[in-house]
Tab-separated table of C-alpha atoms and ligand atoms in Angstrom:
chain	number	residue	atom	x	y	z
S	1	UNK	CA	-88.437	63.077	-195.593
S	2	UNK	CA	-86.919	66.363	-196.605
S	3	UNK	CA	-85.986	67.294	-200.168
S	4	UNK	CA	-84.585	70.304	-201.975
S	5	UNK	CA	-87.476	71.963	-203.802
S	6	UNK	CA	-88.929	75.098	-205.396
S	7	UNK	CA	-92.416	76.281	-206.303
S	8	UNK	CA	-91.504	78.839	-208.999
S	9	UNK	CA	-88.548	79.128	-211.379
S	10	UNK	CA	-85.879	81.464	-210.125
S	11	UNK	CA	-82.386	81.943	-208.762
S	12	UNK	CA	-80.939	79.662	-206.059
S	13	UNK	CA	-82.532	81.841	-203.334
S	14	UNK	CA	-85.902	80.188	-204.094
S	15	UNK	CA	-84.596	76.771	-203.007
S	16	UNK	CA	-86.066	75.229	-199.879
S	17	UNK	CA	-84.898	72.176	-197.930
S	18	UNK	CA	-88.206	70.988	-196.568
S	19	UNK	CA	-90.811	68.190	-196.265
S	20	UNK	CA	-91.674	66.095	-199.312
S	21	UNK	CA	-93.411	62.793	-200.018
S	22	UNK	CA	-91.212	59.681	-199.792
S	23	UNK	CA	-90.310	58.227	-203.205
S	24	UNK	CA	-90.404	54.450	-203.745
S	25	UNK	CA	-88.416	52.111	-205.975
S	26	UNK	CA	-90.368	51.017	-209.046
S	27	UNK	CA	-89.561	48.070	-211.240
S	28	UNK	CA	-85.858	47.986	-212.091
S	29	UNK	CA	-85.016	50.679	-209.533
S	30	UNK	CA	-83.596	50.909	-206.031
S	31	UNK	CA	-84.146	53.464	-203.286
S	32	UNK	CA	-81.285	54.779	-201.175
S	33	UNK	CA	-80.971	56.734	-197.964
S	34	UNK	CA	-78.904	59.553	-199.447
S	35	UNK	CA	-75.476	60.278	-197.930
S	36	UNK	CA	-74.472	62.760	-200.645
S	37	UNK	CA	-75.852	64.134	-203.928
S	38	UNK	CA	-73.915	66.216	-206.422
S	39	UNK	CA	-74.867	69.461	-208.146
S	40	UNK	CA	-74.770	69.370	-211.943
S	41	UNK	CA	-75.355	72.341	-214.268
S	42	UNK	CA	-78.616	70.723	-215.400
S	43	UNK	CA	-79.939	71.340	-211.866
S	44	UNK	CA	-79.710	75.128	-212.077
S	45	UNK	CA	-80.811	75.015	-215.718
S	46	UNK	CA	-83.995	73.306	-214.461
S	47	UNK	CA	-84.334	75.611	-211.435
S	48	UNK	CA	-84.065	78.802	-213.468
S	49	UNK	CA	-86.610	77.581	-216.041
S	50	UNK	CA	-84.078	77.329	-218.900
S	51	UNK	CA	-85.464	73.892	-219.769
S	52	UNK	CA	-89.163	74.792	-219.465
S	53	UNK	CA	-89.735	76.195	-222.955
S	54	UNK	CA	-91.247	79.336	-221.444
S	55	UNK	CA	-93.990	77.479	-219.550
S	56	UNK	CA	-94.533	78.275	-215.845
S	57	UNK	CA	-93.689	75.551	-213.316
S	58	UNK	CA	-96.514	73.057	-212.772
S	59	UNK	CA	-96.455	71.738	-209.189
S	60	UNK	CA	-93.299	71.481	-207.101
S	61	UNK	CA	-89.845	71.159	-208.657
S	62	UNK	CA	-87.301	68.701	-207.257
S	63	UNK	CA	-83.641	68.471	-208.213
S	64	UNK	CA	-80.630	66.182	-208.478
S	65	UNK	CA	-79.486	63.555	-210.966
S	66	UNK	CA	-76.960	61.514	-208.996
S	67	UNK	CA	-76.282	60.423	-205.429
S	68	UNK	CA	-74.585	57.921	-203.157
S	69	UNK	CA	-76.176	56.165	-200.206
S	70	UNK	CA	-77.377	52.996	-198.527
S	71	UNK	CA	-79.957	50.813	-200.310
S	72	UNK	CA	-83.230	50.557	-198.367
S	73	UNK	CA	-85.685	49.353	-201.055
S	74	UNK	CA	-85.118	47.072	-204.028
S	75	UNK	CA	-87.660	47.214	-206.873
S	76	UNK	CA	-89.128	44.290	-208.816
S	77	UNK	CA	-86.762	42.545	-211.169
S	78	UNK	CA	-83.596	43.981	-209.632
S	79	UNK	CA	-80.821	41.493	-208.890
S	80	UNK	CA	-77.305	41.781	-207.547
S	81	UNK	CA	-78.014	44.422	-204.914
S	82	UNK	CA	-79.601	44.159	-201.453
S	83	UNK	CA	-80.899	46.364	-198.644
S	84	UNK	CA	-77.909	47.698	-196.716
S	85	UNK	CA	-75.530	47.817	-199.714
S	86	UNK	CA	-73.560	51.015	-200.255
S	87	UNK	CA	-73.987	52.306	-203.817
S	88	UNK	CA	-73.738	55.367	-206.029
S	89	UNK	CA	-75.466	56.150	-209.278
S	90	UNK	CA	-77.934	58.114	-211.318
S	91	UNK	CA	-81.558	58.941	-210.686
S	92	UNK	CA	-83.977	61.854	-210.492
S	93	UNK	CA	-84.772	64.152	-207.552
S	94	UNK	CA	-81.705	62.850	-205.737
S	95	UNK	CA	-81.117	65.986	-203.651
S	96	UNK	CA	-83.266	64.595	-200.852
S	97	UNK	CA	-83.072	62.321	-197.801
S	98	UNK	CA	-84.296	59.364	-199.909
S	99	UNK	CA	-83.887	58.957	-203.651
S	100	UNK	CA	-84.654	56.414	-206.337
S	101	UNK	CA	-81.790	55.347	-208.610
S	102	UNK	CA	-82.223	53.928	-212.136
S	103	UNK	CA	-78.586	52.876	-212.507
S	104	UNK	CA	-75.920	52.252	-209.904
S	105	UNK	CA	-72.701	50.480	-208.924
S	106	UNK	CA	-71.304	49.352	-205.597
S	107	UNK	CA	-69.437	52.148	-203.811
S	108	UNK	CA	-65.829	51.084	-203.302
S	109	UNK	CA	-65.391	50.969	-199.494
S	110	UNK	CA	-62.354	53.257	-199.580
S	111	UNK	CA	-64.215	56.014	-201.443
S	112	UNK	CA	-65.850	58.885	-199.610
S	113	UNK	CA	-69.638	59.330	-199.983
S	114	UNK	CA	-69.231	62.782	-201.525
S	115	UNK	CA	-66.752	61.539	-204.118
S	116	UNK	CA	-69.020	58.611	-205.020
S	117	UNK	CA	-71.996	60.972	-205.386
S	118	UNK	CA	-69.923	63.195	-207.663
S	119	UNK	CA	-69.122	60.289	-209.978
S	120	UNK	CA	-72.633	59.503	-211.274
S	121	UNK	CA	-73.446	62.022	-214.007
S	122	UNK	CA	-69.830	62.984	-214.663
S	123	UNK	CA	-68.671	59.358	-214.901
S	124	UNK	CA	-71.501	58.226	-217.151
S	125	UNK	CA	-71.002	61.234	-219.410
S	126	UNK	CA	-67.255	60.639	-219.575
S	127	UNK	CA	-67.677	56.963	-220.435
S	128	UNK	CA	-70.248	57.843	-223.091
S	129	UNK	CA	-68.014	60.468	-224.657
S	130	UNK	CA	-64.949	58.243	-224.802
S	131	UNK	CA	-66.953	55.303	-226.200
S	132	UNK	CA	-68.663	57.393	-228.903
S	133	UNK	CA	-65.313	58.924	-229.883
S	134	UNK	CA	-63.671	55.477	-229.699
S	135	UNK	CA	-60.735	56.802	-227.676
S	136	UNK	CA	-58.102	54.085	-227.228
S	137	UNK	CA	-54.527	53.666	-226.049
S	138	UNK	CA	-52.154	55.844	-228.024
S	139	UNK	CA	-54.834	58.287	-229.203
S	140	UNK	CA	-54.603	61.996	-228.498
S	141	UNK	CA	-57.783	63.537	-227.107
S	142	UNK	CA	-58.598	67.195	-226.570
S	143	UNK	CA	-61.096	67.891	-223.776
S	144	UNK	CA	-62.434	71.442	-224.049
S	145	UNK	CA	-63.387	72.374	-220.472
S	146	UNK	CA	-61.196	69.866	-218.636
S	147	UNK	CA	-61.346	71.192	-215.066
S	148	UNK	CA	-65.095	70.923	-214.380
S	149	UNK	CA	-67.148	67.943	-213.315
S	150	UNK	CA	-67.413	66.103	-216.611
S	151	UNK	CA	-64.062	67.367	-217.903
S	152	UNK	CA	-61.855	66.276	-214.995
S	153	UNK	CA	-63.453	62.841	-214.846
S	154	UNK	CA	-63.161	62.380	-218.617
S	155	UNK	CA	-59.489	63.413	-218.611
S	156	UNK	CA	-58.676	60.705	-216.061
S	157	UNK	CA	-60.841	58.033	-217.717
S	158	UNK	CA	-59.062	58.693	-221.022
S	159	UNK	CA	-55.630	58.533	-219.379
S	160	UNK	CA	-56.620	55.217	-217.772
S	161	UNK	CA	-57.239	53.881	-221.298
S	162	UNK	CA	-53.724	54.892	-222.298
S	163	UNK	CA	-54.692	57.964	-224.298
S	164	UNK	CA	-52.766	61.241	-224.254
S	165	UNK	CA	-54.955	64.122	-223.110
S	166	UNK	CA	-54.761	67.830	-223.781
S	167	UNK	CA	-57.347	69.837	-221.891
S	168	UNK	CA	-58.398	73.464	-221.643
S	169	UNK	CA	-59.197	75.627	-218.635
S	170	UNK	CA	-58.825	79.156	-217.332
S	171	UNK	CA	-55.447	80.265	-215.967
S	172	UNK	CA	-56.636	79.363	-212.449
S	173	UNK	CA	-57.047	75.671	-213.314
S	174	UNK	CA	-53.920	75.007	-215.402
S	175	UNK	CA	-52.086	73.464	-212.424
S	176	UNK	CA	-55.153	71.386	-211.578
S	177	UNK	CA	-55.163	69.973	-215.120
S	178	UNK	CA	-51.461	69.113	-214.739
S	179	UNK	CA	-52.223	67.451	-211.394
S	180	UNK	CA	-54.777	65.109	-213.013
S	181	UNK	CA	-52.381	64.245	-215.832
S	182	UNK	CA	-53.491	66.412	-218.759
S	183	UNK	CA	-51.395	68.787	-220.823
S	184	UNK	CA	-53.073	72.126	-220.075
S	185	UNK	CA	-53.923	74.854	-222.572
S	186	UNK	CA	-55.853	78.075	-222.007
S	187	UNK	CA	-59.324	78.254	-223.520
S	188	UNK	CA	-60.605	81.259	-225.476
S	189	UNK	CA	-59.395	82.961	-228.654
S	190	UNK	CA	-56.600	80.928	-230.298
S	191	UNK	CA	-57.311	77.718	-228.400
S	192	UNK	CA	-57.095	75.536	-231.530
S	193	UNK	CA	-53.567	76.763	-232.282
S	194	UNK	CA	-52.515	76.122	-228.686
S	195	UNK	CA	-53.917	72.589	-228.837
S	196	UNK	CA	-52.122	71.917	-232.129
S	197	UNK	CA	-48.858	73.176	-230.623
S	198	UNK	CA	-49.303	71.026	-227.517
S	199	UNK	CA	-50.216	67.937	-229.572
S	200	UNK	CA	-47.543	68.487	-232.227
S	201	UNK	CA	-50.314	68.385	-234.875
S	202	UNK	CA	-53.991	67.491	-235.066
S	203	UNK	CA	-55.656	65.279	-232.474
S	204	UNK	CA	-57.665	62.072	-232.895
S	205	UNK	CA	-60.771	63.236	-231.063
S	206	UNK	CA	-62.274	66.335	-229.437
S	207	UNK	CA	-64.725	66.177	-226.526
S	208	UNK	CA	-66.454	69.517	-226.003
S	209	UNK	CA	-67.841	69.550	-222.480
S	210	UNK	CA	-68.116	73.334	-222.155
S	211	UNK	CA	-69.916	74.354	-225.345
S	212	UNK	CA	-68.090	77.678	-225.501
S	213	UNK	CA	-65.530	77.335	-228.327
S	214	UNK	CA	-66.819	77.897	-231.908
S	215	UNK	CA	-67.386	74.411	-233.296
S	216	UNK	CA	-65.447	75.253	-236.489
S	217	UNK	CA	-62.304	75.740	-234.365
S	218	UNK	CA	-62.819	72.331	-232.747
S	219	UNK	CA	-63.504	70.658	-236.121
S	220	UNK	CA	-60.240	72.122	-237.464
S	221	UNK	CA	-58.402	69.975	-234.897
S	222	UNK	CA	-59.974	66.600	-235.723
S	223	UNK	CA	-59.461	64.134	-238.596
S	224	UNK	CA	-63.157	64.525	-239.498
S	225	UNK	CA	-66.046	66.601	-238.098
S	226	UNK	CA	-67.707	63.549	-236.542
S	227	UNK	CA	-64.658	63.113	-234.292
S	228	UNK	CA	-65.829	66.207	-232.439
S	229	UNK	CA	-68.480	65.345	-229.837
S	230	UNK	CA	-70.307	67.924	-227.721
S	231	UNK	CA	-72.470	67.515	-224.635
S	232	UNK	CA	-72.983	71.241	-224.230
S	233	UNK	CA	-73.399	72.860	-227.670
S	234	UNK	CA	-76.332	71.215	-229.375
S	235	UNK	CA	-76.014	73.467	-232.427
S	236	UNK	CA	-72.648	71.784	-233.141
S	237	UNK	CA	-74.465	69.080	-235.101
S	238	UNK	CA	-75.227	71.564	-237.881
S	239	UNK	CA	-71.499	71.794	-238.632
S	240	UNK	CA	-71.046	68.020	-238.770
S	241	UNK	CA	-69.915	67.451	-235.204
S	242	UNK	CA	-71.810	64.949	-233.081
S	243	UNK	CA	-73.867	65.817	-230.027
S	244	UNK	CA	-75.131	63.574	-227.252
S	245	UNK	CA	-77.638	64.126	-224.474
S	246	UNK	CA	-77.696	60.583	-223.143
S	247	UNK	CA	-80.768	58.538	-224.018
S	248	UNK	CA	-79.945	55.546	-226.186
S	249	UNK	CA	-76.265	56.613	-226.355
S	250	UNK	CA	-76.053	55.898	-222.655
S	251	UNK	CA	-74.955	52.557	-221.118
S	252	UNK	CA	-75.242	53.679	-217.498
S	253	UNK	CA	-74.779	50.400	-215.600
S	254	UNK	CA	-71.636	49.514	-217.595
S	255	UNK	CA	-70.364	53.083	-217.269
S	256	UNK	CA	-70.849	53.197	-213.499
S	257	UNK	CA	-69.175	49.792	-213.068
S	258	UNK	CA	-66.162	51.155	-214.977
S	259	UNK	CA	-66.155	54.308	-212.856
S	260	UNK	CA	-66.295	52.270	-209.621
S	261	UNK	CA	-63.305	50.233	-210.767
S	262	UNK	CA	-61.290	53.367	-211.550
S	263	UNK	CA	-62.232	54.969	-208.215
S	264	UNK	CA	-61.257	51.824	-206.319
S	265	UNK	CA	-57.820	51.775	-207.985
S	266	UNK	CA	-57.176	55.486	-207.530
S	267	UNK	CA	-57.115	55.972	-211.317
S	268	UNK	CA	-59.942	58.458	-210.872
S	269	UNK	CA	-59.711	61.109	-208.169
S	270	UNK	CA	-62.506	63.664	-207.888
S	271	UNK	CA	-61.927	66.941	-206.096
S	272	UNK	CA	-65.114	67.815	-204.210
S	273	UNK	CA	-66.370	70.817	-202.290
S	274	UNK	CA	-69.255	69.922	-199.954
S	275	UNK	CA	-72.208	71.939	-198.619
S	276	UNK	CA	-74.992	70.891	-196.243
S	277	UNK	CA	-78.360	70.490	-198.000
S	278	UNK	CA	-79.767	73.565	-196.280
S	279	UNK	CA	-76.964	75.659	-197.840
S	280	UNK	CA	-77.576	74.289	-201.353
S	281	UNK	CA	-78.116	77.790	-202.734
S	282	UNK	CA	-74.398	78.536	-202.235
S	283	UNK	CA	-73.392	75.502	-204.267
S	284	UNK	CA	-75.922	76.356	-206.973
S	285	UNK	CA	-74.561	79.897	-207.231
S	286	UNK	CA	-71.023	78.587	-207.689
S	287	UNK	CA	-72.167	76.085	-210.322
S	288	UNK	CA	-74.055	78.822	-212.168
S	289	UNK	CA	-70.850	80.886	-212.215
S	290	UNK	CA	-69.401	78.309	-214.645
S	291	UNK	CA	-65.888	77.925	-213.183
S	292	UNK	CA	-66.182	74.863	-210.972
S	293	UNK	CA	-63.025	72.878	-210.201
S	294	UNK	CA	-64.046	69.236	-209.810
S	295	UNK	CA	-67.507	68.832	-208.276
S	296	UNK	CA	-69.890	70.472	-205.819
S	297	UNK	CA	-71.674	68.020	-203.517
S	298	UNK	CA	-74.566	68.364	-201.044
S	299	UNK	CA	-74.544	66.338	-197.840
S	300	UNK	CA	-77.136	65.900	-195.055
N	401	LIG	N1	-75.430	66.239	-222.727
N	401	LIG	C1	-75.140	65.530	-221.645
N	401	LIG	O1	-75.366	64.326	-221.579
N	401	LIG	C2	-74.487	66.236	-220.501
N	401	LIG	C3	-74.083	65.528	-219.367
N	401	LIG	C4	-73.422	66.218	-218.345
N	401	LIG	C5	-73.172	67.572	-218.482
N	401	LIG	N2	-73.616	68.235	-219.582
N	401	LIG	C6	-73.352	69.672	-219.776
N	401	LIG	O2	-71.940	69.825	-219.926
N	401	LIG	C7	-71.547	71.097	-219.428
N	401	LIG	C8	-70.407	70.914	-218.425
N	401	LIG	O3	-70.860	70.199	-217.286
N	401	LIG	P1	-69.923	70.096	-216.007
N	401	LIG	O4	-70.662	69.334	-214.997
N	401	LIG	O5	-68.571	69.654	-216.412
N	401	LIG	O6	-69.865	71.654	-215.592
N	401	LIG	P2	-68.940	72.383	-214.505
N	401	LIG	O7	-68.494	71.410	-213.482
N	401	LIG	O8	-69.693	73.583	-214.078
N	401	LIG	O9	-67.630	72.828	-215.316
N	401	LIG	C9	-67.664	73.838	-216.264
N	401	LIG	C10	-66.233	73.995	-216.803
N	401	LIG	O10	-66.301	74.788	-217.996
N	401	LIG	C11	-65.059	75.442	-218.094
N	401	LIG	N3	-65.185	76.605	-218.985
N	401	LIG	C12	-65.727	77.819	-218.694
N	401	LIG	N4	-65.606	78.618	-219.766
N	401	LIG	C13	-64.987	77.885	-220.740
N	401	LIG	C14	-64.574	78.163	-222.076
N	401	LIG	N5	-64.772	79.366	-222.640
N	401	LIG	N6	-63.966	77.176	-222.772
N	401	LIG	C15	-63.767	75.964	-222.245
N	401	LIG	N7	-64.122	75.640	-220.971
N	401	LIG	C16	-64.729	76.597	-220.244
N	401	LIG	C17	-64.713	75.847	-216.685
N	401	LIG	O11	-63.298	75.956	-216.584
N	401	LIG	P3	-62.625	77.109	-215.638
N	401	LIG	O12	-63.182	76.849	-214.267
N	401	LIG	O13	-61.165	76.845	-215.712
N	401	LIG	O14	-63.085	78.417	-216.181
N	401	LIG	C18	-65.289	74.694	-215.849
N	401	LIG	O15	-64.272	73.811	-215.461
N	401	LIG	C19	-72.828	71.725	-218.835
N	401	LIG	O16	-73.405	72.577	-219.805
N	401	LIG	C20	-73.725	70.535	-218.593
N	401	LIG	O17	-75.107	70.873	-218.572
N	401	LIG	C21	-74.254	67.592	-220.589
């Protein structure tokens, strides 16, 4: 098969779409023939060596944490899914012709492959954030960074629960935030005051998906520091906010089932921009730029 890969850390130019060994489904996993795989910021963080702790790359690097496709291998102990089923979900090294998934849900038939691929990481992260913050009907949530992959999905998942959502973006994405049902505010200096004005007071919970606003400003908006949760500023914990990187906080199968349900009922709409795998570098460059609207997705 072919897979996106690199042999030294670097900018997207070092990416190659070329031959790689076929992966196989281990116990509890499935393998899919990939129809689409999304680009997440963690991909370019891995590619550029940001996650390597200064060590050089050992071996070949592969990329991708979510995908959608057709099941062609079912690992030991897996039930409820069969060869030929159309699924989407989370895995590793998914930016390839074949990929192994650790968690998945059935792809709603009406949903495009690229949209389903885009829903894996963003949907699981959104579900995790809303569950940890205990966001319920009638609550007011502020999503800092609402127009990107995680942000736009979280906004819609919160609205589907009956919450009111205020979200931040640049000027360019204010209309997009309105389109997905959030009350938009501009990020940057003074954002806390703008959120307070939009909410008519403090909010019940803050989900920081951008990691750019000083955590003290976000804490000033919430009833207590622990009602601020960040997936992007891991220093926020020192100020009393909570941080999450997945792991035991994550309930991926339940999250993806919820996401599939929302997609099927049009309660979650994901704006995608697609690129062929051999033009992945373009998508990576856009992701690295930090101003993505919706999701970037690679397709064969
Ligand atoms: N810990 C975890 O479990 C986990 C899981 C998933 C993602 N993440 C992390 O979460 C972050 C976001 O991921 P993503 O997929 O949503 O990224 P993305 O699709 O690239 O979106 C980034 C968003 O950040 C917004 N932004 C830029 N500058 C901002 C600022 N100063 N204040 C507020 N928002 C700002 C941008 O809005 P404009 O375009 O309007 O400028 C853009 O919509 C990344 O760092 C990623 O690695 C963590």
